[in-house]
Amino acid sequence: MRYHASLLLLPGTLAFQLPFKVPFFNKQVIRANAIGEHLVVDTPRIAIIGAGAGGSSAAFWISKAKERFGLDVEVDVYEREAYVGGRSTVVYPYDNSSLPPLELGASIFVEANKNLWRASDEFNLTRNAFEEGGETGVWDGEKLILSIGDGWWDTVKVLWRYGIFSPRRTQSIVDGMVKQFLKFYTKETPKWDKISDLATSMGWSNFVHNSTANYFGGQGVSEAYIYEIVEAATRVNYGQNADRIHALEGAASLATSGARGIQGGNFQLFEQFLNHSGAKVFLGTTVTDITQKSKTSHHWTVESSRGSMAYSAVILAAPLRTTGINLPSKISTIVPEQPYVHLHVTLLTTTSPTANPAYFSLPTSATVPRMMLTTHNGARQGGKEPEFNSMSYHGQIREGEWGVKIFSKERISNEWLEDMFLGKVGWVYRKEWDAYPLLPPTTSFPPIKLDRGLYYVNAFEPFISTMETETISSRNVVDLLLSEEFNASICDSRTPTPESADDPIVHTATPNDKDFVIGWDC
Ligand SMILES: Cc1cc2nc3c(=O)[nH]c(=O)nc-3n(C[C@H](O)[C@H](O)[C@H](O)COP(=O)(O)OP(=O)(O)OC[C@H]3O[C@@H](n4cnc5c(N)ncnc54)[C@H](O)[C@@H]3O)c2cc1C
Ligand SMILES: *[C@@H]1O[C@H](CO)[C@@H](O)[C@H](O)[C@H]1NC(C)=O
Ligand SMILES: *[C@@H]1O[C@H](CO)[C@@H](O)[C@H](O)[C@H]1NC(C)=O
Ligand SMILES: *[C@@H]1O[C@H](CO)[C@@H](O)[C@H](O)[C@H]1NC(C)=O
Ligand SMILES: *[C@@H]1O[C@H](CO)[C@@H](O)[C@H](O)[C@H]1NC(C)=O
Ligand SMILES: *[C@@H]1O[C@H](CO)[C@@H](O)[C@H](O)[C@H]1NC(C)=O
């Protein structure tokens, strides 16, 4: 038997505690083999490689299956870095933890991101509005082509420049995409072996086959709007231009209204996923090799700085090409090369309440928009490419000193910073990330199942790359794995055994409620 009933003996009160670990009384279980002999075998183990959004949520989904069905597996999470969160992590100005931290990687999610939204509720984490308000500008490298706030006059400015049709049409494309996206959280969620099948079933093939510029252009959105407004969004979110990035990610870049971040850092979501999962987490542990235990078995060996461990299944939750992991060549050859955008993030503090107006050819007395976005459209017409992708003020770190974040393709020098912030630069912190995949229009995606018992969460990234979608991809991967190896799943109930009447599942919403989230409420 693969499932045991220890869960059913839990006292009822446990049902209402979210942070609980399923107590497994024994590390070994008695199983009947095919000819009815009872054998003592080790509890099956699953390895997860990577403790970012994808890996931490994978551990959490497995724990949900353990909680619901008494599925008997143990999970080990390997993480190269000394922290949980991967591309979601914070740093403190001046390395002083009394000051408010700044996100160094992923900073925002929205209400339609129901896994993260729900997780922040369940884990009592506080969501803050991301934007502090103020003006947003669009810089083309030589001139400030637009500067808007949220007053009525600014709406008039936008309508004057672009007319009403382009903004409305864009909004309706994005709304349609978000509406469809919400299907991921319903009982009718697609389940997929191949991402191209998912694109078809979601009705998103035209999105991923077309560049953002083509698709939006084909829908009647004007070139000016695409290359000034839509492109400002694709550049700040993905460091890519509207004529290069596919339209699904282009639309996702625009679906950021009501953006939120977790107070103190988004990484806490992922720390909590792990803490609630009961998985063992090995930080500072680099996986170097994944090998098949033998030609005939479907078991895996994971080699890391801790030594070798055997597993029934392995979930790879990091972009394969950046992990340095050696895989059997029959497997590594089926995963295509995947270039990532190499992004420079520069965080700094300044006592200057505004960036240098002269840099933007504004009068000395002017205040530069606090959120400066950019477009490639000047360069497209023979002008100068902006020296950064985006530059934004992020509130006061203390009285009279502000935190600023700059994304750029190249390193930003100290001299440049001194000029931009009028000689009033305090602390500076630089980080280079392989931030997100290059996302050109495409018809093919990396495989999700690399071999029996070996799954790849980050195959999803060239489709959409966000924290939330990594938790959706991991849910799909965990379901595939559980059904293949354990005849189980996160949600679908197996025929209940008589004792399972007081099964400790916390039902907080039913499928018809708007708050229903599959995986959480199933
Ligand atoms: C600057 C920046 C801004 C972003 N902004 C947003 C945003 O606002 N909103 C949003 O939703 N997304 C944003 N993203 C994208 C988002 O960060 C990613 O899509 C998401 O965090 C990816 O999660 P993941 O778990 O799949 O991968 P990762 O977070 O990369 O996690 C993979 C983990 O695997 C570990 N690892 C790698 N190799 C090994 C090995 N050999 N052994 C052991 N461990 C290994 C890594 O150390 C890492 O911790 C941003 C990204 C960046 C860089
Ligand atoms: C850290 O910041 C706090 C708040 O501004 C300040 O009181 C404290 O002196 C700082 N610590 C160090 C070591 O600079
Ligand atoms: C969250 O807060 C509520 C109310 O304060 C409390 O009942 C609950 O146990 C907390 N949950 C967690 C996970 O800390
Ligand atoms: C691109 O999008 C348009 C709609 O804007 C659609 O008609 C066309 O078929 C799409 N192209 C591809 C290759 O999917
Ligand atoms: C999660 O658990 C680790 C180790 O037990 C602990 O250090 C960390 O503070 C916990 N994180 C949260 C957010 O509770
Ligand atoms: C899988 O589980 C279902 C019940 O959910 C059961 O009917 C079926 O026989 C099981 N299959 C195997 C191979 O154990």
XYZ file of C-alpha atoms and ligand atoms in Angstrom:
645
model
C 0.000 0.000 0.000
C 1.237 3.409 -0.850
C -0.993 5.413 1.415
C -1.393 4.912 5.061
C -4.012 5.971 7.446
C -2.064 7.768 10.147
C -3.624 11.014 9.008
C -7.065 9.842 9.853
C -6.101 9.589 13.487
C -5.305 13.273 13.772
C -7.417 15.133 16.304
C -10.024 17.352 14.693
C -8.502 20.606 15.894
C -5.542 20.095 13.631
C -7.885 20.517 10.740
C -7.965 24.226 11.346
C -4.304 24.899 11.694
C -2.763 25.714 8.437
C 0.825 25.249 9.374
C 0.814 21.608 10.120
C 3.123 18.873 9.151
C 1.666 15.474 8.587
C 3.176 13.306 11.271
C 4.670 10.175 9.855
C 5.327 7.785 12.620
C 7.561 5.485 10.716
C 10.177 6.087 8.118
C 9.455 2.715 6.584
C 6.237 1.226 5.340
C 5.080 -2.284 4.778
C 4.064 -2.878 1.204
C 2.617 -5.862 -0.487
C 4.449 -6.762 -3.656
C 2.877 -8.303 -6.741
C 2.827 -11.797 -5.298
C 1.445 -10.723 -1.974
C 4.623 -10.849 0.113
C 4.949 -8.063 2.608
C 8.140 -6.149 2.230
C 9.601 -3.375 4.328
C 10.632 -0.591 2.009
C 11.918 2.891 2.515
C 9.453 5.712 2.216
C 9.662 7.023 -1.336
C 11.544 10.298 -1.618
C 11.175 13.126 -4.085
C 13.959 15.629 -4.721
C 13.182 19.201 -5.690
C 16.028 21.267 -7.093
C 15.615 24.978 -6.490
C 13.885 26.851 -3.660
C 12.401 29.718 -5.655
C 8.725 30.207 -6.480
C 8.653 26.977 -8.505
C 10.438 24.606 -6.135
C 8.949 25.898 -2.881
C 5.416 25.712 -4.257
C 6.084 22.212 -5.643
C 6.931 21.101 -2.092
C 3.773 22.779 -0.854
C 1.549 21.046 -3.441
C 3.034 17.682 -2.538
C 2.314 18.384 1.120
C -1.307 19.102 0.166
C -1.547 15.623 -1.358
C 0.039 14.175 1.770
C -2.411 16.079 3.939
C -5.453 15.000 1.965
C -4.686 11.411 1.150
C -1.989 10.342 3.514
C 0.296 9.983 0.544
C 3.508 8.697 2.017
C 6.455 10.513 0.505
C 9.313 12.542 1.853
C 10.613 15.598 0.076
C 14.112 17.053 -0.016
C 14.668 20.516 -1.465
C 18.146 21.415 -2.711
C 19.095 25.066 -2.995
C 22.447 26.368 -4.162
C 22.119 29.731 -2.433
C 22.049 30.280 1.315
C 18.519 31.741 1.066
C 15.037 30.733 -0.037
C 13.351 32.647 -2.880
C 15.659 32.444 -5.900
C 14.859 35.420 -8.104
C 12.684 36.813 -5.288
C 14.976 38.260 -2.676
C 15.583 41.530 -0.860
C 18.528 43.613 0.239
C 18.702 46.225 2.994
C 20.032 49.699 2.268
C 23.455 50.051 3.888
C 23.076 46.398 4.868
C 21.073 47.759 7.820
C 18.075 45.579 8.638
C 16.396 48.412 10.560
C 15.815 50.112 7.215
C 13.043 48.945 4.861
C 14.317 46.283 2.433
C 14.196 46.681 -1.348
C 13.254 43.880 -3.739
C 16.282 42.904 -5.788
C 14.327 40.631 -8.155
C 10.614 39.958 -8.572
C 8.595 42.691 -6.922
C 4.945 42.556 -7.923
C 1.929 40.302 -8.298
C -1.751 41.043 -8.785
C -5.066 39.804 -7.457
C -5.554 37.552 -10.482
C -2.447 35.701 -9.244
C -4.605 33.622 -6.974
C -1.983 31.279 -5.570
C 0.216 34.076 -4.278
C -2.769 36.139 -3.191
C -4.185 33.189 -1.278
C -0.792 32.278 0.152
C -0.352 35.785 1.544
C -3.770 35.504 3.217
C -3.144 32.046 4.628
C 0.314 32.925 5.870
C -0.728 36.283 7.341
C 1.683 38.217 5.184
C 0.868 41.864 4.519
C 0.399 42.992 0.917
C 1.466 46.549 0.187
C 0.497 48.598 -2.820
C 3.588 48.717 -4.946
C 3.333 52.181 -6.384
C 3.507 55.247 -4.235
C 1.795 57.333 -6.897
C 3.376 60.278 -8.627
C 4.103 60.701 -12.280
C 5.133 58.102 -14.823
C 7.256 59.214 -17.751
C 8.270 57.570 -20.992
C 11.801 58.404 -22.162
C 13.039 57.503 -25.628
C 16.739 58.146 -25.045
C 16.601 61.742 -26.272
C 13.283 63.138 -25.203
C 10.582 62.677 -22.634
C 7.712 61.744 -24.901
C 5.050 61.542 -22.232
C 4.540 62.254 -18.574
C 1.342 61.210 -16.850
C -0.118 61.216 -13.361
C -3.540 60.019 -12.354
C -5.505 63.262 -12.624
C -8.185 63.947 -15.239
C -5.845 66.268 -17.118
C -3.456 63.363 -17.630
C -6.217 61.233 -19.100
C -6.893 64.059 -21.499
C -3.174 64.131 -22.430
C -3.237 60.403 -23.244
C -6.424 60.670 -25.285
C -5.031 63.670 -27.117
C -1.913 61.746 -28.084
C -3.343 58.315 -28.836
C -7.098 58.724 -29.275
C -9.567 56.554 -27.450
C -9.550 53.411 -29.582
C -5.992 52.178 -28.908
C -6.146 52.423 -25.113
C -9.587 50.789 -25.065
C -8.666 48.006 -27.460
C -5.494 47.281 -25.509
C -7.441 47.154 -22.275
C -9.942 44.723 -23.727
C -7.200 42.398 -25.030
C -5.602 42.400 -21.587
C -8.930 41.916 -19.790
C -9.731 38.968 -22.067
C -6.366 37.405 -21.329
C -6.802 37.831 -17.560
C -10.317 36.402 -17.679
C -9.012 33.334 -19.453
C -6.056 33.132 -17.055
C -8.470 32.745 -14.138
C -9.481 29.331 -15.532
C -6.253 28.023 -14.057
C -7.843 28.251 -10.615
C -11.131 26.522 -11.364
C -12.175 22.883 -11.319
C -12.011 23.109 -15.118
C -8.353 24.047 -15.127
C -6.483 22.562 -18.048
C -3.851 19.926 -17.238
C -1.089 19.632 -19.752
C 1.800 17.415 -20.822
C 2.886 19.924 -23.435
C 2.828 23.693 -23.233
C 1.859 24.015 -26.900
C -1.300 22.018 -26.074
C -1.966 24.371 -23.200
C -1.594 27.364 -25.547
C -4.218 25.794 -27.793
C -6.638 24.898 -25.032
C -6.423 28.376 -23.507
C -6.989 29.928 -26.942
C -3.589 31.634 -26.734
C -1.904 30.257 -29.852
C -2.219 33.540 -31.735
C -0.697 35.291 -28.743
C 2.407 33.120 -28.563
C 2.807 32.817 -32.343
C 2.816 36.606 -32.812
C 4.986 39.391 -31.513
C 3.228 41.867 -29.256
C 3.530 44.552 -31.940
C 2.024 42.267 -34.614
C -0.782 40.997 -32.500
C -1.846 44.331 -31.047
C -1.364 45.955 -34.452
C -3.567 43.265 -36.002
C -6.214 44.155 -33.438
C -6.173 47.764 -34.569
C -3.981 49.272 -31.846
C -1.958 52.166 -33.310
C 1.798 51.965 -33.786
C 2.304 55.007 -31.588
C 0.482 53.328 -28.716
C 2.294 50.013 -29.220
C 5.774 51.497 -29.443
C 5.318 54.064 -26.690
C 2.951 52.644 -24.097
C 2.866 48.882 -24.635
C 6.611 48.795 -25.225
C 7.276 50.755 -22.022
C 5.524 47.879 -20.215
C 7.348 45.057 -22.035
C 10.669 46.779 -21.360
C 10.167 47.390 -17.647
C 8.780 43.903 -17.048
C 10.848 41.783 -19.432
C 13.639 43.969 -20.820
C 12.369 43.263 -24.363
C 10.811 45.360 -27.105
C 7.256 45.031 -28.396
C 8.354 43.735 -31.804
C 10.445 40.968 -30.188
C 8.398 39.625 -27.310
C 5.382 37.385 -27.916
C 1.937 38.798 -27.289
C 1.036 36.564 -24.338
C 3.909 37.966 -22.297
C 3.200 41.387 -23.824
C -0.363 41.228 -22.514
C 0.887 39.930 -19.146
C 3.206 42.975 -18.937
C 0.146 45.196 -19.147
C -1.887 43.311 -16.543
C -0.290 45.028 -13.574
C -2.996 47.285 -12.234
C -3.406 46.897 -8.492
C 0.131 45.538 -8.171
C 1.115 44.362 -4.719
C 4.243 43.178 -2.977
C 4.712 41.459 0.373
C 5.832 43.803 3.132
C 9.355 42.802 4.058
C 9.853 40.832 0.840
C 8.054 38.429 -1.485
C 10.538 35.688 -0.601
C 8.500 35.124 2.586
C 5.779 33.515 0.482
C 8.279 30.917 -0.639
C 9.766 30.487 2.824
C 6.247 29.833 4.090
C 5.466 27.362 1.306
C 8.487 25.397 2.458
C 7.817 25.803 6.152
C 4.274 24.537 5.681
C 5.337 21.684 3.441
C 7.366 19.765 5.993
C 10.040 19.211 3.354
C 13.702 19.059 4.318
C 15.496 22.044 2.858
C 19.211 21.919 2.129
C 20.430 25.470 1.652
C 23.851 26.219 0.258
C 23.767 22.840 -1.483
C 24.571 22.720 -5.188
C 23.317 19.770 -7.216
C 25.920 18.708 -9.753
C 24.566 15.512 -11.341
C 21.311 13.681 -11.804
C 21.762 10.101 -12.918
C 19.546 7.129 -13.461
C 20.205 4.563 -10.792
C 20.324 1.766 -13.323
C 19.331 1.269 -16.920
C 16.259 -0.689 -15.911
C 14.976 1.189 -12.860
C 13.178 4.446 -12.960
C 14.966 5.684 -9.927
C 17.240 8.637 -9.743
C 20.394 9.611 -7.941
C 21.008 13.230 -7.071
C 24.588 14.220 -6.425
C 25.313 17.369 -4.538
C 27.811 18.838 -2.147
C 26.074 16.653 0.497
C 26.830 13.439 -1.367
C 24.538 11.045 -3.298
C 20.916 10.360 -2.511
C 18.410 8.045 -4.218
C 14.966 9.279 -5.215
C 11.808 7.921 -6.826
C 11.346 11.213 -8.640
C 13.080 14.527 -9.218
C 11.515 17.922 -9.883
C 13.839 20.376 -11.528
C 12.717 23.875 -10.519
C 15.463 26.087 -11.941
C 16.304 27.099 -15.521
C 18.268 24.008 -16.587
C 21.041 25.780 -18.507
C 21.906 27.971 -15.536
C 22.083 25.127 -13.009
C 25.286 23.525 -14.272
C 23.699 20.122 -13.574
C 24.867 17.166 -15.662
C 22.009 15.022 -16.922
C 22.191 11.814 -18.932
C 22.764 12.995 -22.508
C 19.592 11.369 -23.830
C 17.768 13.781 -21.514
C 19.822 16.951 -21.769
C 19.600 16.873 -25.554
C 15.802 17.161 -25.508
C 15.911 20.424 -23.576
C 16.520 23.261 -26.025
C 19.009 26.034 -25.309
C 17.181 28.879 -23.622
C 18.777 32.316 -23.676
C 17.903 34.552 -20.716
C 17.893 38.343 -20.557
C 21.034 39.395 -18.720
C 19.797 42.249 -16.568
C 21.705 44.722 -14.435
C 19.814 45.818 -11.349
C 21.191 48.867 -9.557
C 19.695 49.801 -6.207
C 20.714 53.004 -4.513
C 19.689 55.596 -2.014
C 19.754 59.312 -2.620
C 18.955 62.443 -0.686
C 17.889 64.071 -3.939
C 14.079 64.017 -4.135
C 14.275 63.986 -7.923
C 16.521 62.705 -10.662
C 18.490 65.279 -12.633
C 16.031 67.307 -14.767
C 18.850 68.377 -17.088
C 19.476 64.755 -18.109
C 15.926 64.682 -19.459
C 16.190 68.154 -21.003
C 13.732 69.524 -18.460
C 13.990 72.960 -16.790
C 16.165 72.986 -13.656
C 13.123 73.609 -11.468
C 11.220 70.581 -12.849
C 10.634 67.332 -10.976
C 11.453 64.241 -12.995
C 8.673 61.576 -13.030
C 9.293 59.146 -10.169
C 8.713 56.184 -12.432
C 10.651 56.584 -15.651
C 9.894 53.986 -18.314
C 11.507 53.783 -21.718
C 10.815 52.943 -25.334
C 13.069 51.736 -28.132
C 11.153 53.878 -30.586
C 13.689 56.681 -30.696
C 16.441 54.223 -31.580
C 14.129 52.525 -34.102
C 14.013 55.858 -35.897
C 17.766 56.374 -35.807
C 18.008 58.050 -32.402
C 19.795 57.052 -29.238
C 18.829 53.932 -27.245
C 17.929 54.788 -23.631
C 20.773 54.038 -21.221
C 18.398 52.179 -18.879
C 15.184 50.127 -19.169
C 13.466 51.729 -16.194
C 14.301 53.914 -13.229
C 12.000 54.350 -10.266
C 11.831 55.893 -6.824
C 10.604 53.432 -4.187
C 9.703 55.507 -1.163
C 11.769 56.875 1.689
C 14.150 54.597 3.472
C 14.322 57.245 6.178
C 13.518 60.932 6.458
C 14.908 62.751 3.431
C 16.485 59.680 1.759
C 14.891 57.665 -1.008
C 15.418 54.201 -2.440
C 15.783 54.012 -6.234
C 15.843 51.027 -8.581
C 17.362 51.014 -12.058
C 17.134 48.155 -14.587
C 19.561 48.280 -17.497
C 21.279 46.149 -20.125
C 24.721 47.468 -19.182
C 26.433 48.270 -15.908
C 25.557 51.724 -14.591
C 28.720 53.533 -13.502
C 29.198 55.533 -10.326
C 29.839 58.672 -12.406
C 26.520 58.207 -14.168
C 24.744 57.838 -10.826
C 26.432 60.953 -9.414
C 25.261 62.916 -12.449
C 21.725 61.487 -12.376
C 21.251 62.121 -8.641
C 23.006 65.475 -8.453
C 25.957 64.232 -6.436
C 23.679 62.983 -3.649
C 24.113 59.230 -3.838
C 24.310 57.287 -0.568
C 24.400 53.502 -0.780
C 24.713 51.583 -4.088
C 24.100 47.868 -4.674
C 24.517 46.072 -8.015
C 23.246 42.672 -9.082
C 23.285 40.896 -12.447
C 20.522 38.390 -13.076
C 19.630 35.980 -15.806
C 16.272 37.501 -15.216
C 13.744 35.983 -17.586
C 13.880 34.105 -20.883
C 14.095 35.860 -24.198
C 10.487 35.450 -25.272
C 10.250 35.619 -29.054
C 7.086 34.419 -30.816
C 7.273 30.633 -30.913
C 5.365 27.441 -31.599
C 7.481 25.123 -29.477
C 8.318 24.976 -25.800
C 10.657 22.887 -23.657
C 9.374 19.485 -22.484
C 7.797 19.251 -19.026
C 8.431 15.564 -18.516
C 12.076 14.853 -19.268
C 11.852 11.161 -18.448
C 9.838 8.927 -16.204
C 9.925 10.536 -12.769
C 11.896 13.574 -13.940
C 9.987 16.827 -14.407
C 10.892 20.369 -15.393
C 8.926 23.254 -13.827
C 10.782 26.031 -15.662
C 9.683 24.721 -19.043
C 6.839 27.160 -18.412
C 9.009 30.273 -18.379
C 9.242 30.830 -22.148
C 5.412 30.845 -22.104
C 5.000 33.238 -19.161
C 7.711 34.019 -16.620
C 6.381 35.238 -13.288
C 6.396 34.063 -9.695
C 2.726 33.090 -9.934
C 2.986 31.124 -13.144
C 5.848 29.130 -11.646
C 3.423 28.063 -8.889
C 0.890 27.080 -11.569
C 3.518 25.156 -13.496
C 4.636 23.371 -10.326
C 1.035 22.419 -9.546
C 0.712 20.844 -12.975
C 4.057 19.075 -12.622
C 3.200 17.727 -9.171
C -0.117 16.424 -10.474
C 1.579 14.696 -13.408
C 4.171 13.152 -11.140
C 1.734 12.050 -8.445
C -0.562 10.425 -10.949
C 2.282 8.663 -12.707
C 4.219 7.433 -9.710
C 1.668 7.288 -6.901
C -1.756 7.096 -8.551
C -2.583 10.232 -6.574
C -3.166 13.915 -7.215
C -3.342 17.190 -5.336
C -7.111 17.358 -5.543
C -9.175 14.676 -7.211
C -10.461 12.623 -4.363
C -9.829 8.953 -4.473
C -12.613 6.651 -3.322
C -12.801 7.561 0.334
C -12.079 4.808 2.786
C -14.713 4.442 5.527
C -12.435 6.051 8.153
C -11.868 9.189 6.138
C -15.133 10.765 7.252
C -13.253 13.323 9.301
C -10.591 13.855 6.760
C -8.733 17.006 7.830
C -9.167 18.999 4.672
C -9.939 22.628 5.293
C -12.711 23.608 2.923
C -12.819 27.341 2.874
C -14.537 27.835 -0.462
C -16.620 25.727 -2.791
C -16.159 25.531 -6.559
C -18.812 28.155 -7.230
C -17.377 30.724 -4.860
C -15.347 33.449 -6.429
C -12.681 32.756 -3.820
C -12.337 29.102 -4.810
C -8.760 28.256 -5.718
C -8.002 24.787 -6.945
C -5.263 23.075 -4.987
C -6.220 25.079 -1.886
C -9.946 24.420 -1.657
C -10.436 21.264 -3.651
C 14.883 41.806 -11.642
C 13.707 40.877 -11.823
C 12.428 41.384 -11.722
C 11.332 40.541 -11.840
N 10.098 41.083 -11.634
C 9.063 40.233 -11.478
C 7.841 40.720 -10.950
O 7.708 41.900 -10.614
N 6.831 39.832 -10.792
C 6.982 38.502 -11.100
O 6.040 37.729 -10.875
N 8.130 38.030 -11.609
C 9.181 38.852 -11.782
N 10.379 38.365 -12.204
C 10.456 36.968 -12.656
C 10.439 36.006 -11.467
O 11.475 36.348 -10.588
C 10.636 34.576 -11.927
O 9.727 34.235 -12.953
C 10.400 33.583 -10.795
O 10.851 34.101 -9.564
C 11.103 32.297 -11.123
O 10.981 31.394 -10.035
P 11.639 29.940 -10.141
O 11.451 29.293 -8.819
O 11.119 29.243 -11.317
O 13.180 30.194 -10.438
P 14.282 30.846 -9.479
O 13.672 31.870 -8.613
O 15.409 31.224 -10.356
O 14.702 29.637 -8.529
C 15.592 28.631 -8.946
C 16.467 28.276 -7.759
O 17.276 27.159 -8.116
C 18.531 27.321 -7.511
N 19.513 26.512 -8.237
C 19.985 26.714 -9.487
N 20.880 25.751 -9.803
C 20.983 24.935 -8.742
C 21.764 23.767 -8.470
N 22.603 23.265 -9.373
N 21.614 23.170 -7.265
C 20.749 23.672 -6.336
N 19.989 24.788 -6.555
C 20.110 25.402 -7.739
C 18.802 28.818 -7.633
O 19.758 29.236 -6.695
C 17.419 29.399 -7.377
O 17.224 29.739 -6.013
C 11.511 39.174 -12.107
C 12.799 38.663 -12.232
C 13.885 39.493 -12.062
C 15.260 38.907 -12.132
C 20.432 51.456 10.972
O 19.360 52.308 10.710
C 18.734 52.818 11.877
C 17.484 53.584 11.437
O 17.825 54.641 10.590
C 19.718 53.662 12.648
O 19.120 54.129 13.827
C 20.938 52.832 12.984
O 21.938 53.645 13.576
C 21.508 52.192 11.724
N 22.559 51.250 12.092
C 23.789 51.325 11.619
C 24.747 50.268 12.061
O 24.127 52.200 10.841
C -3.102 34.268 10.981
O -3.759 35.170 11.841
C -4.965 34.653 12.361
C -5.677 35.754 13.108
O -4.747 36.566 13.752
C -4.648 33.439 13.223
O -5.836 32.881 13.706
C -3.923 32.399 12.361
O -3.533 31.293 13.142
C -2.716 32.992 11.707
N -2.185 32.019 10.761
C -0.887 31.804 10.596
C -0.507 30.855 9.538
O -0.030 32.379 11.250
C -1.371 36.843 -35.290
O -2.490 37.481 -34.748
C -3.504 37.750 -35.690
C -4.578 38.513 -34.974
O -4.072 39.747 -34.537
C -4.042 36.463 -36.255
O -5.000 36.734 -37.237
C -2.913 35.684 -36.840
O -3.386 34.430 -37.240
C -1.833 35.517 -35.820
N -0.701 34.878 -36.414
C -0.290 33.726 -35.991
C 0.948 33.212 -36.652
O -0.849 33.101 -35.092
C 10.831 29.069 8.168
O 11.588 28.126 8.862
C 12.953 28.515 9.030
C 13.703 27.362 9.660
O 12.909 26.676 10.565
C 13.020 29.773 9.889
O 14.349 30.183 10.050
C 12.251 30.854 9.190
O 12.207 32.019 9.980
C 10.839 30.406 8.903
N 10.260 31.430 8.083
C 9.088 31.943 8.340
C 8.670 33.031 7.403
O 8.382 31.560 9.244
C -5.762 4.406 -8.723
O -6.711 4.957 -7.855
C -8.054 4.721 -8.225
C -8.946 5.392 -7.204
O -8.734 6.766 -7.202
C -8.335 3.233 -8.272
O -9.659 3.035 -8.750
C -7.334 2.561 -9.205
O -7.513 1.166 -9.158
C -5.921 2.904 -8.797
N -4.979 2.347 -9.768
C -3.887 1.703 -9.415
C -3.027 1.219 -10.523
O -3.565 1.530 -8.248
